[in-house]
PDB file of C-alpha atoms in Angstrom:
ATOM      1  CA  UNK A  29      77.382-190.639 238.510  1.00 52.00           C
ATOM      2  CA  UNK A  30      78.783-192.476 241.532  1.00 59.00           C
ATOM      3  CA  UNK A  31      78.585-191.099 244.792  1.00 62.00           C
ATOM      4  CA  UNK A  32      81.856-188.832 245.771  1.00 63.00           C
ATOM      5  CA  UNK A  33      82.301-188.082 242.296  1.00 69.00           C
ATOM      6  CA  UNK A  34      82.494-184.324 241.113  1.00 75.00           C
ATOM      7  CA  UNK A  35      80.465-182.735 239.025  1.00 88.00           C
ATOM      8  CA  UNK A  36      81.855-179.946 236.739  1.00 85.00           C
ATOM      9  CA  UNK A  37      81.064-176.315 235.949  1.00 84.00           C
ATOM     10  CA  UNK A  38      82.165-174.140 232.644  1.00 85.00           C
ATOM     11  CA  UNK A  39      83.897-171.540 233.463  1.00 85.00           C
ATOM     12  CA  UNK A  40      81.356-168.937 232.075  1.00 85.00           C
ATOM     13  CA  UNK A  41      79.305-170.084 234.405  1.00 85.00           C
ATOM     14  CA  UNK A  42      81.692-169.917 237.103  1.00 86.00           C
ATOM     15  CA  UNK A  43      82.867-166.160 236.337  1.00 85.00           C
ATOM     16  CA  UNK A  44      79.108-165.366 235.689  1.00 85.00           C
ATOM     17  CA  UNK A  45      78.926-166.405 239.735  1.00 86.00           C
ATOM     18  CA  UNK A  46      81.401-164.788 240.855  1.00 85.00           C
ATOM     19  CA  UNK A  47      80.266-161.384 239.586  1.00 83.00           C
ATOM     20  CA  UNK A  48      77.343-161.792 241.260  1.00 85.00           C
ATOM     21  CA  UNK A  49      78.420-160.131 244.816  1.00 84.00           C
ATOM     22  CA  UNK A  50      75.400-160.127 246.829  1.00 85.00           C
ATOM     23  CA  UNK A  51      71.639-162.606 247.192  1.00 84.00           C
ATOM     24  CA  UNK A  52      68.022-161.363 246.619  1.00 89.00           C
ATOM     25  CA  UNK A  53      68.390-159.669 250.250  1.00 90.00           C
ATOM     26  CA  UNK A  54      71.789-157.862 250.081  1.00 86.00           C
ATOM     27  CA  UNK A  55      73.577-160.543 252.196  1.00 84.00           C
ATOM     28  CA  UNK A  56      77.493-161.495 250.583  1.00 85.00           C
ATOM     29  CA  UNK A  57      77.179-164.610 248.341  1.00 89.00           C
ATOM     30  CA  UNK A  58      79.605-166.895 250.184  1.00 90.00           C
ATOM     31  CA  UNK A  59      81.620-169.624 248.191  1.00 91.00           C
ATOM     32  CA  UNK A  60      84.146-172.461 248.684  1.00 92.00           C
ATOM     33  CA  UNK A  61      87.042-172.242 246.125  1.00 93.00           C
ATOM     34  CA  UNK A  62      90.434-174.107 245.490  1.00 94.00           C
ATOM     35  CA  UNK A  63      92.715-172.491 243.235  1.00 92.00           C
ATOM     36  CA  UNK A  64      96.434-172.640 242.043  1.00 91.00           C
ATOM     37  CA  UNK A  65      98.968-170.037 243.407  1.00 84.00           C
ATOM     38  CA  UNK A  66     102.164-168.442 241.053  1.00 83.00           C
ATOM     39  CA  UNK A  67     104.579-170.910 242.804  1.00 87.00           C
ATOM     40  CA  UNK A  68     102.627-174.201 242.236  1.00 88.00           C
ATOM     41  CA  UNK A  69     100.900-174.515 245.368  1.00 91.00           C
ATOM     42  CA  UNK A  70      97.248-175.865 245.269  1.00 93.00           C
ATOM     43  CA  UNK A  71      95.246-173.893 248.050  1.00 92.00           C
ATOM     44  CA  UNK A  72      91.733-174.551 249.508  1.00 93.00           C
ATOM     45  CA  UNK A  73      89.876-171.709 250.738  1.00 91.00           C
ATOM     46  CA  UNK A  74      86.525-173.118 252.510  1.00 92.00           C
ATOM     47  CA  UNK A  75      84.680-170.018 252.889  1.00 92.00           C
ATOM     48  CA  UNK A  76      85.190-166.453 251.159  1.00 92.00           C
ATOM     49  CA  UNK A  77      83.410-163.942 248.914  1.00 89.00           C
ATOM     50  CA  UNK A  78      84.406-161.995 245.092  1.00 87.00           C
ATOM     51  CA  UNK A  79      85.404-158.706 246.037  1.00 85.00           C
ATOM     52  CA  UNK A  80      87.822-156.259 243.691  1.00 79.00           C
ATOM     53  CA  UNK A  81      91.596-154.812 244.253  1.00 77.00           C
ATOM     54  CA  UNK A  82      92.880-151.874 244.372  1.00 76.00           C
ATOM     55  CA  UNK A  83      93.788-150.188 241.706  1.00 76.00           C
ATOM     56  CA  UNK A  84      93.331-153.279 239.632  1.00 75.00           C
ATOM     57  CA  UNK A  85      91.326-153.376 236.316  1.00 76.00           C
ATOM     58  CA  UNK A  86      90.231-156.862 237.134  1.00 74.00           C
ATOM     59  CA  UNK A  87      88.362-157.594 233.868  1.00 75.00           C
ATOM     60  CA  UNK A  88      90.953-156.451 231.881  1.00 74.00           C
ATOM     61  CA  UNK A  89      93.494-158.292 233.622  1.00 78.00           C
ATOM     62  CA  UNK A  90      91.541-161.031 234.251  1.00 83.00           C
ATOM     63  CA  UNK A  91      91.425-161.303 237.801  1.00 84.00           C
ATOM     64  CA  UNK A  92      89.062-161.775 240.692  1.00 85.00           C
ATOM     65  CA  UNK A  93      89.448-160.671 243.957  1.00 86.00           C
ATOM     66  CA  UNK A  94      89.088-163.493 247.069  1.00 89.00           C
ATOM     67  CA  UNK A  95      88.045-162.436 250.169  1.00 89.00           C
ATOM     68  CA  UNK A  96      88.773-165.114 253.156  1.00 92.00           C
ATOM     69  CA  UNK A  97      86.054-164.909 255.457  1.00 91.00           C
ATOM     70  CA  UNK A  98      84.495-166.694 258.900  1.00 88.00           C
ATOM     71  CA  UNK A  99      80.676-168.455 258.949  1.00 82.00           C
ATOM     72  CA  UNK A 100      79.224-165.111 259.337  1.00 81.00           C
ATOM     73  CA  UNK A 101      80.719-163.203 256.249  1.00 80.00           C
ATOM     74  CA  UNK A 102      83.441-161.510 258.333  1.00 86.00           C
ATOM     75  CA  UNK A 103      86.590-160.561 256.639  1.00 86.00           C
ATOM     76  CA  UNK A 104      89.533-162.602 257.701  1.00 88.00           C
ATOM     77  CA  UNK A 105      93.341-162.405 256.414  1.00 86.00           C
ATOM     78  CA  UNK A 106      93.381-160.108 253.056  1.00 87.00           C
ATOM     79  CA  UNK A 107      92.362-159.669 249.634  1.00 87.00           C
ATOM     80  CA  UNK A 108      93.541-162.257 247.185  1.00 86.00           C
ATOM     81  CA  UNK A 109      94.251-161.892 243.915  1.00 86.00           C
ATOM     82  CA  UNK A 110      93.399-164.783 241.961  1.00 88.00           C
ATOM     83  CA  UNK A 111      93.885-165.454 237.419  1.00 88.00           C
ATOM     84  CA  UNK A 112      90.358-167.162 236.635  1.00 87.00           C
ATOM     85  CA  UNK A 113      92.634-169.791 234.926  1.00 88.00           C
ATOM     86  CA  UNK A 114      94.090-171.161 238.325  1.00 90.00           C
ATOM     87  CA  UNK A 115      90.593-171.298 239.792  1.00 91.00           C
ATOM     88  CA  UNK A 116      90.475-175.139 239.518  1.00 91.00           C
ATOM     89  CA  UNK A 117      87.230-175.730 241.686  1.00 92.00           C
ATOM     90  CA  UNK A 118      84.430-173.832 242.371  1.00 91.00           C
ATOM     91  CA  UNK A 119      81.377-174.560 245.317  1.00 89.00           C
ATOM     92  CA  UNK A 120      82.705-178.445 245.014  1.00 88.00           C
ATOM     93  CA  UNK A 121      82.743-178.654 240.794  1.00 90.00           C
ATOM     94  CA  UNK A 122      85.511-178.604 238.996  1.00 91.00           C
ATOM     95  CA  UNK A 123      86.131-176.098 236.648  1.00 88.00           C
ATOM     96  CA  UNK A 124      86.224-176.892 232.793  1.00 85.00           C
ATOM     97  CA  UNK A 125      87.617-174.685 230.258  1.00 80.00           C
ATOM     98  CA  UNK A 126      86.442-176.160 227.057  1.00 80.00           C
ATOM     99  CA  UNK A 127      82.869-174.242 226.597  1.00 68.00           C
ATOM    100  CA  UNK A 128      85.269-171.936 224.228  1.00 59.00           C
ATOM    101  CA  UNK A 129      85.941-169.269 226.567  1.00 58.00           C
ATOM    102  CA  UNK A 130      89.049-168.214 225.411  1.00 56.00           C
ATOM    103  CA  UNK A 131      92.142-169.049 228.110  1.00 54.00           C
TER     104      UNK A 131
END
């Protein structure tokens, strides 16, 4: 692999990560994500954390809630609601779909 080339990540593995919410000592598991929004826009969120919606079924609908947040783990802007499918990178790997989880 050549340097500044991506590695990628199944998506099991990614939504397996994202359920986890918190480390070993109860601090918010902090991520970098890029994902693709309804109207075609490709947005880059550096820092945030997996939190739910209200009154969403998230699993069901297949969901995740996104959390923006500063260095610290501090909430900024609001809750977005994100379709695993338009997560197209995860922590720097890009996401692929072929491990036979069904899209």
């Amino acid at each position: 692999m050549e340097k500044g080339e991506k590695k990628s990540m199944y998506a099991s593995t990614m939504l397996a990560d994202l359920d986890i919410r918190t480390d070993r000592f109860g601090h918010k598991r902090i991520f970098s994500v890029k994902i693709m929004t309804l109207d075609g826009k490709l947005r880059f969120v550096p820092q945030a954390y997996a939190t739910g919606c209200k009154g969403m079924n998230m699993k069901k609908l297949r969901y995740r809630g996104i959390q923006p947040c500063d260095c610290k783990g501090n909430p900024e802007m609001h809750v977005i609601p994100v379709k695993i499918t338009n997560i197209i990178e995860y922590n720097g790997h890009y996401i692929d779909w072929s491990n036979g989880y069904p899209v």
